[in-house]
Tab-separated table of C-alpha atoms in Angstrom:
chain	number	residue	atom	x	y	z
A	1	MET	CA	0.000	0.000	0.000
A	2	ARG	CA	0.983	3.640	-0.385
A	3	LEU	CA	1.697	5.718	2.684
A	4	ASP	CA	2.182	9.504	2.617
A	5	PHE	CA	3.519	11.257	5.670
A	6	GLU	CA	4.985	14.649	6.484
A	7	LEU	CA	7.758	15.087	9.016
A	8	LEU	CA	9.287	18.314	10.277
A	9	LEU	CA	13.051	18.030	9.776
A	10	PRO	CA	15.986	20.386	10.314
A	11	ASP	CA	17.051	21.796	6.931
A	12	ALA	CA	20.593	20.424	7.181
A	13	PRO	CA	22.725	17.701	5.576
A	14	GLY	CA	22.245	14.198	6.945
A	15	GLU	CA	18.822	14.739	8.495
A	16	LEU	CA	17.087	12.486	5.972
A	17	ALA	CA	19.324	9.513	6.646
A	18	PRO	CA	17.706	8.210	9.873
A	19	VAL	CA	14.247	8.500	8.305
A	20	LEU	CA	15.331	6.567	5.219
A	21	ARG	CA	16.939	3.934	7.445
A	22	ALA	CA	13.724	3.547	9.462
A	23	VAL	CA	11.674	3.170	6.273
A	24	ALA	CA	14.063	0.524	4.956
A	25	ASP	CA	14.090	-1.302	8.312
A	26	HIS	CA	10.316	-1.622	8.088
A	27	GLY	CA	10.404	-2.925	4.523
A	28	GLY	CA	9.290	0.313	2.900
A	29	ASN	CA	10.232	1.443	-0.594
A	30	ILE	CA	10.569	5.218	-1.005
A	31	GLN	CA	8.589	6.517	-4.010
A	32	SER	CA	9.274	10.218	-3.556
A	33	ILE	CA	10.608	12.812	-1.142
A	34	MET	CA	9.561	16.439	-1.381
A	35	HIS	CA	10.867	19.332	0.713
A	36	LEU	CA	8.024	21.804	1.285
A	37	HIS	CA	10.149	24.916	1.662
A	38	GLU	CA	7.179	27.251	1.304
A	39	ARG	CA	6.009	25.999	4.718
A	40	ALA	CA	9.393	26.140	6.472
A	41	GLU	CA	9.352	27.030	10.166
A	42	GLY	CA	12.678	28.721	10.883
A	43	ASP	CA	15.363	26.165	10.112
A	44	GLN	CA	12.810	23.344	10.146
A	45	VAL	CA	11.187	22.279	6.883
A	46	PRO	CA	8.236	19.907	6.341
A	47	VAL	CA	9.242	16.953	4.186
A	48	LEU	CA	6.624	14.836	2.421
A	49	PHE	CA	7.545	11.158	2.048
A	50	THR	CA	5.649	8.754	-0.176
A	51	VAL	CA	6.392	5.133	0.657
A	52	GLU	CA	5.180	1.822	-0.709
A	53	MET	CA	5.016	-0.792	2.080
A	54	GLN	CA	3.017	-3.546	3.714
A	55	GLU	CA	-0.007	-2.190	5.577
A	56	SER	CA	0.853	-4.296	8.623
A	57	ASP	CA	4.158	-2.427	9.039
A	58	THR	CA	2.883	1.146	8.749
A	59	LEU	CA	1.980	1.642	12.411
A	60	LYS	CA	5.371	0.299	13.518
A	61	LEU	CA	7.140	2.705	11.147
A	62	LEU	CA	5.096	5.685	12.305
A	63	ASP	CA	5.684	4.713	15.925
A	64	THR	CA	9.451	4.651	15.276
A	65	LEU	CA	9.452	7.983	13.481
A	66	THR	CA	7.355	9.835	16.048
A	67	ARG	CA	9.861	8.977	18.759
A	68	SER	CA	12.450	11.212	17.099
A	69	HIS	CA	10.493	13.534	14.781
A	70	ARG	CA	7.385	15.661	14.720
A	71	LEU	CA	4.817	14.009	12.466
A	72	LEU	CA	2.697	16.645	10.722
A	73	ARG	CA	0.365	14.546	8.585
A	74	VAL	CA	-0.318	10.963	7.581
A	75	ASN	CA	-2.401	9.673	4.724
A	76	HIS	CA	-2.625	6.068	3.669
A	77	GLU	CA	-4.754	4.164	1.208
A	78	GLY	CA	-7.720	2.637	2.912
A	79	GLY	CA	-7.801	5.281	5.619
A	80	PRO	CA	-9.120	8.829	5.818
A	81	VAL	CA	-8.389	10.934	2.767
A	82	GLY	CA	-8.417	14.637	2.089
A	83	THR	CA	-8.542	16.711	-1.050
A	84	THR	CA	-8.771	20.324	-2.091
A	85	VAL	CA	-11.035	21.675	-4.780
A	86	LEU	CA	-11.324	25.174	-6.192
A	87	LEU	CA	-14.645	26.390	-7.580
A	88	SER	CA	-14.667	29.333	-9.957
A	89	GLY	CA	-17.714	31.197	-11.251
A	90	HIS	CA	-20.870	32.574	-9.674
A	91	VAL	CA	-20.540	30.247	-6.707
A	92	PHE	CA	-22.611	32.237	-4.235
A	93	GLN	CA	-25.417	32.895	-6.696
A	94	ALA	CA	-25.430	29.135	-7.261
A	95	ARG	CA	-25.829	28.778	-3.467
A	96	ILE	CA	-22.888	27.071	-1.917
A	97	ASP	CA	-25.078	25.130	0.508
A	98	ARG	CA	-26.762	23.441	-2.453
A	99	LEU	CA	-23.333	22.492	-3.750
A	100	LEU	CA	-22.104	21.029	-0.496
A	101	ASP	CA	-25.214	19.349	0.966
A	102	PRO	CA	-24.989	16.266	-1.269
A	103	LEU	CA	-21.389	15.797	-0.128
A	104	PHE	CA	-22.422	15.551	3.519
A	105	ASP	CA	-25.016	12.956	2.544
A	106	LEU	CA	-22.208	10.892	0.992
A	107	GLY	CA	-20.096	11.006	4.143
A	108	ALA	CA	-17.662	13.770	3.186
A	109	ARG	CA	-16.724	16.524	5.605
A	110	VAL	CA	-15.840	20.139	4.831
A	111	GLU	CA	-12.685	21.010	6.727
A	112	ARG	CA	-12.188	24.521	5.424
A	113	ILE	CA	-13.670	27.086	3.053
A	114	ASP	CA	-11.902	30.174	1.793
A	115	ALA	CA	-13.238	32.590	-0.797
A	116	ARG	CA	-12.304	35.568	-2.948
A	117	VAL	CA	-15.161	37.731	-4.125
A	118	ALA	CA	-14.239	40.376	-6.699
A	119	GLY	CA	-17.635	42.065	-6.811
A	120	ARG	CA	-21.370	41.488	-6.734
A	121	ASP	CA	-21.720	40.506	-10.389
A	122	LYS	CA	-18.257	39.125	-10.890
A	123	PRO	CA	-17.203	35.484	-10.675
A	124	SER	CA	-15.960	34.412	-7.285
A	125	ALA	CA	-13.425	31.772	-6.286
A	126	VAL	CA	-14.093	29.336	-3.443
A	127	LEU	CA	-11.545	26.845	-2.170
A	128	VAL	CA	-12.938	23.880	-0.244
A	129	ARG	CA	-10.886	21.385	1.743
A	130	LEU	CA	-12.742	18.085	1.993
A	131	SER	CA	-12.133	14.907	3.952
A	132	ALA	CA	-13.782	11.502	3.951
A	133	ASP	CA	-13.269	8.150	5.629
A	134	ASP	CA	-11.918	6.469	2.519
A	135	LYS	CA	-11.201	6.975	-1.167
A	136	ALA	CA	-14.522	5.512	-2.261
A	137	ALA	CA	-16.497	8.013	-0.194
A	138	MET	CA	-14.324	10.855	-1.438
A	139	GLY	CA	-14.721	9.715	-5.037
A	140	ALA	CA	-18.500	9.662	-4.698
A	141	ALA	CA	-18.489	13.101	-3.067
A	142	MET	CA	-16.316	14.565	-5.806
A	143	ASP	CA	-18.554	13.084	-8.511
A	144	ALA	CA	-21.571	14.677	-6.855
A	145	LEU	CA	-19.800	18.009	-6.562
A	146	ARG	CA	-18.741	17.957	-10.215
A	147	LYS	CA	-22.275	17.169	-11.391
A	148	ARG	CA	-23.825	19.918	-9.301
A	149	ALA	CA	-21.156	22.440	-10.302
A	150	ASP	CA	-21.583	21.538	-13.952
A	151	LYS	CA	-25.313	22.281	-13.725
A	152	ASP	CA	-24.527	25.659	-12.197
A	153	GLY	CA	-21.914	26.513	-14.821
A	154	LEU	CA	-19.022	26.510	-12.355
A	155	THR	CA	-15.459	25.501	-13.114
A	156	VAL	CA	-14.165	22.764	-10.798
A	157	MET	CA	-10.416	22.542	-10.268
A	158	ALA	CA	-9.530	19.467	-8.224
A	159	SER	CA	-6.085	18.727	-6.887
A	160	VAL	CA	-3.972	16.488	-9.120
A	161	GLU	CA	-1.958	14.967	-6.294
A	162	GLU	CA	-5.003	14.283	-4.132
A	163	SER	CA	-7.255	13.139	-6.958
A	164	ALA	CA	-10.372	11.225	-6.006
B	1	MET	CA	-2.723	0.276	-35.516
B	2	ASN	CA	-0.889	0.151	-33.260
B	3	ALA	CA	2.493	0.695	-32.088
B	4	ALA	CA	3.984	-1.401	-34.834
B	5	ALA	CA	3.936	1.194	-37.574
B	6	GLU	CA	5.124	3.867	-35.198
B	7	GLU	CA	8.016	1.580	-34.458
B	8	GLY	CA	8.475	0.775	-38.099
B	9	PRO	CA	8.515	-2.574	-39.817
B	10	ALA	CA	10.637	-5.259	-38.279
B	11	ASP	CA	12.926	-5.602	-41.253
B	12	GLY	CA	14.299	-2.113	-40.839
B	13	SER	CA	12.204	0.587	-42.139
B	14	GLY	CA	14.148	3.652	-42.603
B	15	PRO	CA	14.877	5.372	-45.846
B	16	ALA	CA	16.282	3.425	-48.761
B	17	ASP	CA	19.883	2.626	-48.080
B	18	SER	CA	21.257	3.492	-51.449
B	19	GLY	CA	24.531	4.868	-50.163
B	20	GLY	CA	25.309	8.550	-50.297
B	21	PRO	CA	23.204	11.126	-48.545
B	22	VAL	CA	19.676	10.518	-47.367
B	23	ARG	CA	17.465	12.780	-49.451
B	24	VAL	CA	14.646	14.408	-47.527
B	25	PHE	CA	11.655	16.439	-48.638
B	26	LEU	CA	10.084	19.048	-46.356
B	27	ALA	CA	6.428	20.099	-46.623
B	28	GLY	CA	5.707	23.262	-44.682
B	29	TYR	CA	8.110	26.145	-44.432
B	30	GLY	CA	6.880	28.151	-41.488
B	31	THR	CA	8.661	28.626	-38.165
B	32	VAL	CA	9.337	24.912	-37.684
B	33	GLY	CA	10.283	24.156	-41.287
B	34	LYS	CA	12.722	27.046	-41.484
B	35	ALA	CA	14.268	26.105	-38.141
B	36	LEU	CA	14.725	22.532	-39.311
B	37	HIS	CA	16.333	23.689	-42.556
B	38	ARG	CA	18.768	25.835	-40.593
B	39	ILE	CA	19.617	22.987	-38.221
B	40	LEU	CA	20.186	20.562	-41.106
B	41	GLU	CA	22.646	23.036	-42.604
B	42	ASP	CA	24.359	24.347	-39.487
B	43	GLU	CA	24.692	20.950	-37.821
B	44	ALA	CA	25.264	18.903	-40.974
B	45	ASP	CA	28.527	17.304	-39.870
B	46	ALA	CA	27.356	16.439	-36.382
B	47	ILE	CA	24.098	15.018	-37.732
B	48	ALA	CA	25.927	12.922	-40.330
B	49	ALA	CA	28.248	11.586	-37.649
B	50	GLN	CA	25.324	10.541	-35.464
B	51	ALA	CA	23.089	9.252	-38.235
B	52	GLY	CA	25.845	7.420	-40.064
B	53	ARG	CA	24.915	9.154	-43.313
B	54	SER	CA	24.663	12.746	-44.378
B	55	ILE	CA	21.216	14.249	-44.826
B	56	ARG	CA	20.373	16.390	-47.845
B	57	LEU	CA	17.241	18.540	-48.118
B	58	VAL	CA	16.280	18.133	-51.785
B	59	GLY	CA	12.854	19.740	-51.746
B	60	ILE	CA	10.696	22.234	-49.907
B	61	ALA	CA	7.001	22.919	-50.413
B	62	ARG	CA	4.715	25.603	-49.025
B	63	ASN	CA	1.350	26.999	-50.044
B	64	ASP	CA	1.199	25.286	-53.452
B	65	ARG	CA	4.706	26.356	-54.353
B	66	PHE	CA	7.858	24.304	-54.224
B	67	MET	CA	11.571	24.335	-54.760
B	68	VAL	CA	13.605	21.230	-55.559
B	69	ASP	CA	17.281	20.555	-56.163
B	70	PRO	CA	18.837	17.071	-56.229
B	71	ASP	CA	22.069	18.611	-54.957
B	72	GLY	CA	20.331	20.155	-51.978
B	73	VAL	CA	18.439	23.398	-51.418
B	74	PRO	CA	20.811	25.837	-49.689
B	75	LEU	CA	19.224	27.943	-46.962
B	76	LYS	CA	20.609	31.156	-48.395
B	77	GLU	CA	19.107	30.401	-51.814
B	78	VAL	CA	15.537	30.034	-50.573
B	79	ARG	CA	14.863	33.742	-50.963
B	80	ASN	CA	16.810	34.168	-54.182
B	81	ARG	CA	15.586	31.293	-56.287
B	82	ASP	CA	12.210	31.137	-58.000
B	83	TRP	CA	9.641	28.820	-56.457
B	84	ALA	CA	7.736	26.596	-58.883
B	85	THR	CA	3.952	26.526	-58.699
B	86	GLY	CA	2.428	23.183	-57.812
B	87	THR	CA	1.177	20.929	-55.080
B	88	VAL	CA	3.247	18.807	-52.739
B	89	MET	CA	2.300	15.786	-54.827
B	90	GLU	CA	3.635	17.478	-57.946
B	91	ALA	CA	6.757	18.487	-56.087
B	92	LEU	CA	7.346	14.891	-55.047
B	93	GLY	CA	7.251	13.932	-58.709
B	94	ALA	CA	9.913	16.498	-59.510
B	95	VAL	CA	12.685	15.120	-57.324
B	96	ASP	CA	13.754	11.791	-55.868
B	97	ALA	CA	13.555	11.722	-52.085
B	98	ASP	CA	13.988	9.017	-49.464
B	99	LEU	CA	12.134	10.487	-46.519
B	100	PHE	CA	9.248	12.926	-46.051
B	101	LEU	CA	9.026	15.632	-43.387
B	102	GLU	CA	5.556	17.058	-42.712
B	103	ALA	CA	5.360	20.458	-40.988
B	104	THR	CA	2.408	22.172	-42.653
B	105	PRO	CA	-0.276	23.978	-40.583
B	106	THR	CA	-2.501	21.702	-38.514
B	107	ASP	CA	-6.171	20.974	-39.196
B	108	LEU	CA	-7.443	18.784	-36.357
B	109	GLU	CA	-10.810	18.095	-38.000
B	110	THR	CA	-9.784	16.803	-41.420
B	111	GLY	CA	-6.060	16.256	-41.011
B	112	GLN	CA	-5.604	17.841	-44.432
B	113	PRO	CA	-3.600	18.692	-46.380
B	114	ALA	CA	-1.015	16.777	-44.353
B	115	LEU	CA	-2.946	13.500	-44.507
B	116	GLY	CA	-2.846	13.584	-48.302
B	117	HIS	CA	0.861	14.421	-48.220
B	118	CYS	CA	1.574	11.419	-45.991
B	119	LYS	CA	-0.391	9.073	-48.241
B	120	ALA	CA	1.542	10.382	-51.255
B	121	ALA	CA	4.805	9.818	-49.427
B	122	PHE	CA	3.788	6.260	-48.521
B	123	ARG	CA	2.985	5.544	-52.161
B	124	GLU	CA	6.541	6.603	-52.975
B	125	GLY	CA	7.833	4.255	-50.268
B	126	MET	CA	9.021	7.076	-48.033
B	127	PRO	CA	9.019	6.996	-44.228
B	128	VAL	CA	7.344	10.066	-42.733
B	129	VAL	CA	8.248	12.335	-39.824
B	130	LEU	CA	5.401	14.547	-38.642
B	131	ALA	CA	5.265	17.753	-36.637
B	132	ASN	CA	1.639	18.129	-37.739
B	133	LYS	CA	-0.904	16.624	-35.336
B	134	GLY	CA	-3.757	16.737	-37.857
B	135	PRO	CA	-3.419	13.337	-39.570
B	136	LEU	CA	-2.790	11.585	-36.245
B	137	VAL	CA	-5.867	13.104	-34.597
B	138	ALA	CA	-8.260	12.936	-37.539
B	139	ALA	CA	-7.244	9.597	-39.052
B	140	TYR	CA	-4.803	7.717	-36.830
B	141	ASP	CA	-5.815	4.198	-37.814
B	142	GLU	CA	-5.967	4.992	-41.511
B	143	LEU	CA	-2.550	6.640	-41.406
B	144	MET	CA	-0.938	3.711	-39.646
B	145	GLU	CA	-2.616	1.117	-41.842
B	146	ARG	CA	-1.371	2.896	-44.953
B	147	ALA	CA	2.131	3.120	-43.543
B	148	GLU	CA	2.097	-0.553	-42.617
B	149	ALA	CA	0.806	-1.528	-46.046
B	150	ALA	CA	3.605	0.486	-47.645
B	151	GLY	CA	6.161	-1.036	-45.280
B	152	VAL	CA	7.421	2.300	-44.054
B	153	ALA	CA	7.698	3.915	-40.637
B	154	VAL	CA	5.940	6.959	-39.239
B	155	ARG	CA	7.427	8.999	-36.423
B	156	PHE	CA	5.808	11.959	-34.674
B	157	GLU	CA	7.686	12.882	-31.518
B	158	ALA	CA	7.256	16.597	-32.278
B	159	THR	CA	3.469	16.363	-32.039
B	160	VAL	CA	3.375	15.749	-28.273
B	161	ALA	CA	5.152	18.124	-25.896
B	162	GLY	CA	7.670	19.307	-28.492
B	163	CYS	CA	11.160	18.076	-27.833
B	164	ILE	CA	10.404	16.387	-24.480
B	165	PRO	CA	11.076	12.668	-24.977
B	166	THR	CA	7.564	11.250	-24.819
B	167	LEU	CA	6.826	8.777	-27.609
B	168	SER	CA	10.484	7.835	-27.888
B	169	ALA	CA	10.592	7.296	-24.111
B	170	VAL	CA	7.738	4.841	-24.393
B	171	ARG	CA	9.297	3.160	-27.431
B	172	GLU	CA	12.792	2.897	-25.999
B	173	SER	CA	13.178	3.763	-22.303
B	174	PHE	CA	9.995	1.951	-21.218
B	175	ALA	CA	10.354	-0.894	-23.719
B	176	GLY	CA	9.081	-4.036	-21.997
B	177	ASP	CA	7.254	-1.995	-19.385
B	178	THR	CA	3.592	-0.974	-19.611
B	179	VAL	CA	2.602	2.676	-19.501
B	180	GLU	CA	-0.652	2.802	-17.531
B	181	ARG	CA	-1.260	6.526	-17.517
B	182	VAL	CA	0.133	9.775	-18.888
B	183	GLU	CA	-0.725	13.179	-17.497
B	184	GLY	CA	0.845	16.565	-17.627
B	185	ILE	CA	1.077	20.012	-19.062
B	186	PHE	CA	1.014	19.670	-22.835
B	187	ASN	CA	0.422	23.291	-23.807
B	188	GLY	CA	3.083	25.920	-23.232
B	189	THR	CA	0.860	28.877	-24.096
B	190	THR	CA	-1.653	28.250	-21.323
B	191	ASN	CA	1.102	27.408	-18.871
B	192	PHE	CA	2.780	30.727	-19.635
B	193	ILE	CA	-0.511	32.571	-19.105
B	194	LEU	CA	-1.308	30.791	-15.822
B	195	THR	CA	2.239	31.372	-14.591
B	196	ARG	CA	2.003	35.092	-15.272
B	197	MET	CA	-1.388	35.252	-13.562
B	198	ALA	CA	0.131	33.609	-10.483
B	199	GLU	CA	3.372	35.566	-10.417
B	200	GLU	CA	2.230	39.004	-11.571
B	201	GLY	CA	-1.393	39.029	-10.470
B	202	SER	CA	-2.450	39.595	-14.099
B	203	ASP	CA	-5.875	38.691	-15.345
B	204	LEU	CA	-6.183	36.248	-18.209
B	205	ASP	CA	-6.508	38.876	-20.949
B	206	GLN	CA	-3.421	40.753	-19.773
B	207	ALA	CA	-1.375	37.562	-19.601
B	208	LEU	CA	-2.641	36.519	-23.041
B	209	ARG	CA	-1.552	39.817	-24.583
B	210	GLU	CA	1.875	39.369	-23.043
B	211	ALA	CA	2.065	35.818	-24.405
B	212	GLN	CA	1.153	37.071	-27.860
B	213	SER	CA	3.725	39.866	-27.737
B	214	LEU	CA	6.424	37.333	-26.837
B	215	GLY	CA	5.366	34.887	-29.543
B	216	TYR	CA	4.075	32.246	-27.113
B	217	ALA	CA	0.484	32.608	-28.307
B	218	GLU	CA	-1.047	32.750	-31.783
B	219	ALA	CA	-3.051	35.758	-32.952
B	220	ASP	CA	-6.040	33.415	-32.632
B	221	PRO	CA	-5.379	31.612	-29.339
B	222	THR	CA	-8.607	29.602	-29.348
B	223	ALA	CA	-7.038	26.155	-29.759
B	224	ASP	CA	-4.751	26.777	-26.793
B	225	LEU	CA	-7.170	28.551	-24.434
B	226	GLU	CA	-10.047	26.155	-25.079
B	227	GLY	CA	-7.846	23.131	-24.490
B	228	HIS	CA	-8.177	21.710	-28.013
B	229	ASP	CA	-4.424	21.611	-28.613
B	230	ALA	CA	-3.854	19.641	-25.409
B	231	ALA	CA	-6.818	17.393	-26.260
B	232	ALA	CA	-5.215	16.557	-29.617
B	233	LYS	CA	-2.131	15.353	-27.759
B	234	VAL	CA	-4.333	13.234	-25.494
B	235	VAL	CA	-5.768	11.578	-28.604
B	236	ILE	CA	-2.299	10.874	-29.995
B	237	LEU	CA	-1.085	9.408	-26.693
B	238	ALA	CA	-4.201	7.274	-26.287
B	239	ASN	CA	-3.813	5.805	-29.759
B	240	ALA	CA	-0.039	5.526	-29.952
B	241	VAL	CA	0.881	4.642	-26.374
B	242	LEU	CA	-2.100	3.347	-24.425
B	243	GLY	CA	-3.638	0.951	-26.920
B	244	ARG	CA	-6.906	2.836	-27.167
B	245	THR	CA	-8.793	4.028	-30.232
B	246	ILE	CA	-10.251	7.438	-29.525
B	247	THR	CA	-10.970	10.696	-31.311
B	248	LEU	CA	-11.281	14.288	-30.147
B	249	ASP	CA	-14.968	13.658	-29.394
B	250	ASP	CA	-13.939	11.184	-26.692
B	251	VAL	CA	-11.921	13.760	-24.741
B	252	ALA	CA	-13.667	15.809	-22.046
B	253	VAL	CA	-12.218	19.259	-22.607
B	254	GLN	CA	-12.363	22.381	-20.514
B	255	GLY	CA	-10.058	25.290	-21.260
B	256	ILE	CA	-8.793	28.095	-19.070
B	257	ARG	CA	-11.036	30.960	-20.228
B	258	ASP	CA	-13.026	30.819	-16.966
B	259	VAL	CA	-9.953	30.808	-14.728
B	260	THR	CA	-10.011	34.133	-12.941
B	261	ARG	CA	-7.288	36.117	-11.230
B	262	GLU	CA	-9.082	35.493	-7.926
B	263	SER	CA	-8.983	31.710	-8.497
B	264	VAL	CA	-5.284	31.778	-9.182
B	265	GLU	CA	-4.600	33.959	-6.133
B	266	LEU	CA	-6.677	31.777	-3.839
B	267	ALA	CA	-4.973	28.615	-5.049
B	268	LYS	CA	-1.580	30.217	-4.546
B	269	ALA	CA	-2.446	31.280	-0.997
B	270	HIS	CA	-3.175	27.640	-0.133
B	271	GLY	CA	0.003	26.188	-1.633
B	272	TYR	CA	-1.263	25.326	-5.123
B	273	HIS	CA	-0.910	26.578	-8.671
B	274	VAL	CA	-3.609	26.321	-11.320
B	275	LYS	CA	-2.435	24.367	-14.371
B	276	LEU	CA	-4.122	23.062	-17.507
B	277	ILE	CA	-3.700	19.325	-17.012
B	278	ALA	CA	-4.211	16.678	-19.675
B	279	GLU	CA	-4.813	13.103	-18.516
B	280	VAL	CA	-5.198	9.827	-20.348
B	281	ASP	CA	-5.047	6.223	-19.159
B	282	ARG	CA	-5.902	2.696	-20.247
B	283	GLN	CA	-9.129	2.593	-18.220
B	284	GLY	CA	-11.086	5.247	-20.112
B	285	THR	CA	-9.905	8.577	-18.758
B	286	ALA	CA	-9.253	11.159	-21.471
B	287	ARG	CA	-9.665	14.713	-20.307
B	288	VAL	CA	-8.189	18.189	-20.281
B	289	GLY	CA	-9.026	20.851	-17.723
B	290	PRO	CA	-7.716	23.307	-15.155
B	291	ARG	CA	-6.523	21.582	-11.975
B	292	LEU	CA	-4.639	22.390	-8.796
B	293	VAL	CA	-1.048	21.177	-8.512
B	294	LYS	CA	0.935	21.493	-5.316
B	295	GLN	CA	3.622	24.152	-5.408
B	296	GLY	CA	6.994	22.479	-5.838
B	297	SER	CA	5.546	19.232	-7.184
B	298	PRO	CA	6.934	17.730	-10.412
B	299	LEU	CA	4.085	19.170	-12.498
B	300	ASP	CA	4.567	22.671	-11.083
B	301	VAL	CA	6.606	23.933	-14.034
B	302	ARG	CA	6.810	27.630	-14.899
B	303	GLY	CA	6.423	29.694	-18.034
B	304	ALA	CA	6.045	27.990	-21.386
B	305	LEU	CA	7.511	24.706	-20.147
B	306	ASN	CA	5.683	21.414	-20.544
B	307	ALA	CA	5.774	18.438	-18.183
B	308	VAL	CA	4.908	14.833	-18.991
B	309	HIS	CA	4.257	12.467	-16.104
B	310	PHE	CA	4.235	8.737	-16.872
B	311	ARG	CA	2.843	6.095	-14.572
B	312	THR	CA	4.241	2.735	-15.620
B	313	ARG	CA	3.810	-0.761	-14.225
B	314	LEU	CA	7.509	-1.409	-13.588
B	315	ALA	CA	9.359	1.912	-13.520
B	316	GLY	CA	6.698	3.632	-11.426
B	317	GLU	CA	6.315	7.363	-11.794
B	318	VAL	CA	8.589	9.361	-14.104
B	319	THR	CA	8.309	13.035	-15.054
B	320	HIS	CA	9.977	14.715	-18.042
B	321	VAL	CA	10.141	18.514	-18.198
B	322	GLY	CA	11.216	20.782	-21.050
B	323	PRO	CA	10.211	23.173	-23.811
B	324	GLY	CA	6.977	22.017	-25.374
B	325	ALA	CA	6.897	24.375	-28.326
B	326	GLY	CA	8.963	26.801	-30.362
B	327	GLY	CA	10.414	26.530	-33.852
B	328	LYS	CA	13.871	25.289	-32.949
B	329	GLU	CA	12.622	22.972	-30.220
B	330	THR	CA	9.979	21.369	-32.434
B	331	ALA	CA	12.500	21.074	-35.258
B	332	ALA	CA	14.872	19.354	-32.819
B	333	ALA	CA	12.169	16.764	-32.109
B	334	MET	CA	11.710	16.177	-35.850
B	335	LEU	CA	15.465	15.852	-36.233
B	336	GLY	CA	15.520	13.195	-33.514
B	337	ASP	CA	12.942	11.164	-35.416
B	338	LEU	CA	14.802	11.722	-38.683
B	339	VAL	CA	18.156	10.584	-37.316
B	340	GLY	CA	16.494	7.608	-35.633
B	341	LEU	CA	14.981	6.501	-38.929
B	342	VAL	CA	18.246	6.950	-40.799
B	343	ARG	CA	20.037	4.865	-38.190
B	344	SER	CA	17.445	2.109	-38.366
B	345	GLY	CA	17.678	2.167	-42.172
B	346	ASN	CA	21.378	1.594	-41.950
C-alpha cells in the first residue's frame, strides 16, 4: 500500500538519513521525497515522504518515526483521505449550501472554506478542503460536486496529487 | 494500428539505403520548417556523424509552391531562387527523395492537407516524420494502416510536448514496461498565461496579450485557451501509447477561459498553482481541464515549459520537463525522429 507522511526536519545535511533507514528497516520502498520549503518554520522544513510498504508495518514505522520527529500529517490508502477543490464562477449565486449538501449525505466533511469575491456581479473563487473516511467516499463526493457544479456553470479545479 | 507502424517494420524501415546522402523532402516552411532547414545546414557534420549518413534537403514545399534541387536546397538560396507553382504531390514527382518531413499547418478536423501528403509519401515508399498533429488526430488508424501496407515507418515525436522525450521514451526507455497513464502540461501557451497570472497578479486577458507579444500565443489563441491543442495530444497518446482508439470527441475538454485572477490567487495562498492538465489512461480517462497542482511538485513547471508524467507498471512514476513548443525545439524533435529513422535504415 501507499503511505504519505509529512515530518518536520531540520534543513541540514544528513537529516534524511535516519528516516530513510527507518523506512528501509520496516520494509518500505521510497517513491518520492519532497521538501516543502514554502512551509518552512525557521530552520525546520516539512518533508513529504511517499512510501510503498506492507499495511501491517505502517503503524510500527510511524511509531518509530514519532519517537524522534514531529509528524505533521499521515495519509494512507484505505484510511481517511483529504482533497482540495477550487470552484470558480458565480458560486454564491449558485448557493454554496446546495453544492455542499450532497457531499455531507455521501459522508464527506468540509474542513475549510476560503473565498475571494471580486464584486457582486463578478465570478468568485471558493476553495474547499474536503475529507472523507476512505477513497470511495471521497470519489462519490467529488462526482456529486462535479455534477452539481456543472449544472450551475461553475469551473471545478480538483487537486492532481489528491485526486479522487 | 498500433504501435507497430510507429516503431516501423521489423525488417528495418528507414529510408532506402542506397549509399550517399539521405534525401529528404520538407512540406511546410513556417517557423518549424525554417528552423529545421537551418539545423540541417548548421549541424550537418554532427548530424551525419550521429546518423551514419549525411542528410540532404532536396525539396521544400509551401502553399502550393515548391523548390527542388537534387544537390540540396541551400538555406541562403531560398529567398533568391524562384519557387515553382504546384502541389506537394507534384513536387514529389519532380525530385527523388527518401524520406518525407511534414510540418504544414494543422487541421485537427480533417487532417488535411497533411494526410494527403503522408499518403503520397507512402505511395513513394518514403518513411514520414510529422510535426503536424492533424493526420494523427483525424485519421490515426488509416494513417498507420497505410504506412504498414507500404512497409514504411511513421514517427511523430514533435506532435506531443515538443522536444520532451515522450513517444520515444515509451518506445525505448519503457520498452518491456507498460505505460498505464500519462498526465501533464502539454500546452506551453496556457502554462505561460497561468504562470504570469500567479506571479504578476495579471488577469487572463493581460497575460494573453503578453504571451502574444512574446510569440508564445497565436493571434487566434482559441485552440490553446479552449484546451483543443492539449486534447489533440491526449488523442495521440491514447492511440499511440495506451492501446486505445479514440478521437477528439472522446476527450472531455475544458479550457482556461473561466480561470479568474481570484482563483489563481486563492490557489496560490493555499500552496497550489492552477495548471491546464491533460490526462489519459488505459481505463477510459481522457480529459483536459484546469486543476490544482501542489507548489513544488513535479508538475509545477513555470512559463512555457511542458511536463509529462508517466505512470508505468515497472518503472513507477517518471516526469519529463522541457520546452513544449517553439520553432527550434519542435525542429529538434523532428530531427531526432529523422536521425532515428536513418540509423534504423542503416
